[in-house]
Amino acid sequence: MIEVENIHKSFGDAHVLKGISTVFEDGKTNLVIGQSGSGKTVFLKCLLGLFEPDEGQICYNGQFYSELSTSERRDLRQEMGMVFQGSALFDSMTVEGNVMFPLDMFTNQTKAEMQDRVDFVLERVNLIDAHKKYPSEISGGMQKRVAIARAIVMNPKYLFCDEPNSGLDPKTAILIDNLIQEITKEYNITTIINTHDMNSVMEIGEKIIFLKDGFKEWEGTNKEIFKTDNEAVTNFVYSSELFKKVRQMYIEERN
Amino acid sequence: MRSLILKEIDELIYGSMGIIIFIAFFIGGVVTIQTALNLNNPFLPKSLIGFATRQSVILEFAPTFTSIIMAGKVGSYITSSIGTMRVTEQIDALEVMGVNSLNYLVFPKIIAMFMYPFAVAIAMFVGVLGGWIAAVFGGYAPSGEFIKGLQMEFESFHVTYAFIKTLIFAFVIATVPSFHGFFMKGGALEVGKASTTAFVWTSVVIIILNYILTQLILG
């Protein structure tokens, strides 16, 4: 569980996060949505410990990040998995090398044990024949799956995903969403996803936080988001023509 | 870490040997020809051609000229590889995993560059060999005279001086481009700009250090 208490973050004069508080529970897919520039990425980087909040606290299963020593922070980082927007796979390593990297760095496992674990997670993300390929030789969807495999190979307690569907076709995007949700349930991970994708909101948004101009504007579930009266949320959710039509049909049907 | 260091030695040093040997050979030859063409006084012995070639190659061309070439070849490789990792969030990925990215990416390069004096030693040998071939086969000096010049008033400390310079230049070649790559901001275009800036600054630092070290050690 991650508890966020009133965090603020500024860069020079730009006050990006303005007092965000929330709780992310274990075994749930938590989505952070909002327009570009609303502070989603900065919020995620604060949760990852890449940015230190100017004010407020972030608590990971009872441990306040600001009170941890450098080595404790490093240990905590090893409990985190991250899927970056562009996958951030190491170009110089094969798929297998990328997934094995955290094991090689932080465990004392033998080569055979590491290989078994890599085979297991790659199979889990439905990648069987790509072990020896380089990231440049596989598709965007496969790269995302490798990134997920790398993120879960150390059995993390927390999984962070920054726009995992960007650049993917709708079908592959749904596959990735479902994979993340399955993994979240299977390993009881606290998963936090930054997204713009309304399909993801509908499919896997067990808890959704809507950020606007650095504030937490709204919080709820995927069931509640389509019924909310919050104008900012409604404008965001129904910004695409498709969703406007769906909403129109819904209202007509209800009347 | 050991495998990373070996990989960097392979890429930074072994991978540069071709260009180092090529340049050293021809620079040695050109120095010999230039010296020979300017020594047209019949009272000056031909052995001076060998002497001048040895001094030029050992004191300046092998350590300094080669380092400028390495600042271009290895420096731009270091900046662009680390800069691309920055742009594509690979460095963030390392940080999130709990890896000290600066240590992971830069330290092996610094250690690998400590092998650079071996490359410069080869450059010294090949440079002198190029000079000998140019002298003998170009008809500027007989082999015996050239070799006599090579051995004339040899001071072993000059080689030590060259290697001290080389080690310091090696550190500069590893760190200045790493700095420009690691702390760069922007996208692919900025990676190219950072590589160019890194080359310029590495060259400037090498040239200035060359002057200071020469004054301190030989002055």
PDB file of C-alpha atoms in Angstrom, chain A residues 45 48 50 74 77-78 82 84 88-91 93 101 105-106 150, chain B residues 7 84-85 88-100 104:
ATOM      1  CA  LYS A  45       8.410  10.238 -10.481  1.00  0.00           C
ATOM      2  CA  LEU A  48       9.271   6.307  -7.696  1.00  0.00           C
ATOM      3  CA  LEU A  50      13.185  10.018  -8.704  1.00  0.00           C
ATOM      4  CA  ARG A  74      18.003   1.474  -2.624  1.00  0.00           C
ATOM      5  CA  ARG A  77      13.702   0.670  -5.146  1.00  0.00           C
ATOM      6  CA  GLN A  78      14.374  -3.017  -5.656  1.00  0.00           C
ATOM      7  CA  MET A  82       8.628   0.388 -13.711  1.00  0.00           C
ATOM      8  CA  PHE A  84       8.386   3.362 -19.066  1.00  0.00           C
ATOM      9  CA  ALA A  88      13.401   2.032 -21.876  1.00  0.00           C
ATOM     10  CA  LEU A  89      14.924  -1.339 -22.747  1.00  0.00           C
ATOM     11  CA  PHE A  90      18.712  -1.468 -22.850  1.00  0.00           C
ATOM     12  CA  ASP A  91      19.587  -1.365 -26.558  1.00  0.00           C
ATOM     13  CA  MET A  93      21.240  -6.216 -24.470  1.00  0.00           C
ATOM     14  CA  PHE A 101      19.640  -7.546 -15.670  1.00  0.00           C
ATOM     15  CA  MET A 105      22.677  -6.946 -10.355  1.00  0.00           C
ATOM     16  CA  PHE A 106      20.860  -7.649  -7.115  1.00  0.00           C
ATOM     17  CA  ARG A 150      11.747  -6.861 -16.594  1.00  0.00           C
TER      18      ARG A 150
ATOM     19  CA  LYS B   7      33.534  -4.709 -22.771  1.00  0.00           C
ATOM     20  CA  THR B  84      20.825   8.244 -25.982  1.00  0.00           C
ATOM     21  CA  MET B  85      20.308   6.297 -22.764  1.00  0.00           C
ATOM     22  CA  THR B  88      15.251   7.048 -24.012  1.00  0.00           C
ATOM     23  CA  GLU B  89      14.843   6.891 -20.199  1.00  0.00           C
ATOM     24  CA  GLN B  90      17.288   3.985 -19.889  1.00  0.00           C
ATOM     25  CA  ILE B  91      19.176   5.917 -17.191  1.00  0.00           C
ATOM     26  CA  ASP B  92      15.898   6.501 -15.327  1.00  0.00           C
ATOM     27  CA  ALA B  93      15.257   2.767 -15.629  1.00  0.00           C
ATOM     28  CA  LEU B  94      18.620   2.059 -13.969  1.00  0.00           C
ATOM     29  CA  GLU B  95      17.853   4.553 -11.181  1.00  0.00           C
ATOM     30  CA  VAL B  96      14.417   3.043 -10.561  1.00  0.00           C
ATOM     31  CA  MET B  97      15.987  -0.401 -10.228  1.00  0.00           C
ATOM     32  CA  GLY B  98      18.279   0.999  -7.540  1.00  0.00           C
ATOM     33  CA  VAL B  99      21.400   0.958  -9.717  1.00  0.00           C
ATOM     34  CA  ASN B 100      23.861   3.832  -9.226  1.00  0.00           C
ATOM     35  CA  TYR B 104      27.457   1.778 -13.650  1.00  0.00           C
TER      36      TYR B 104
END
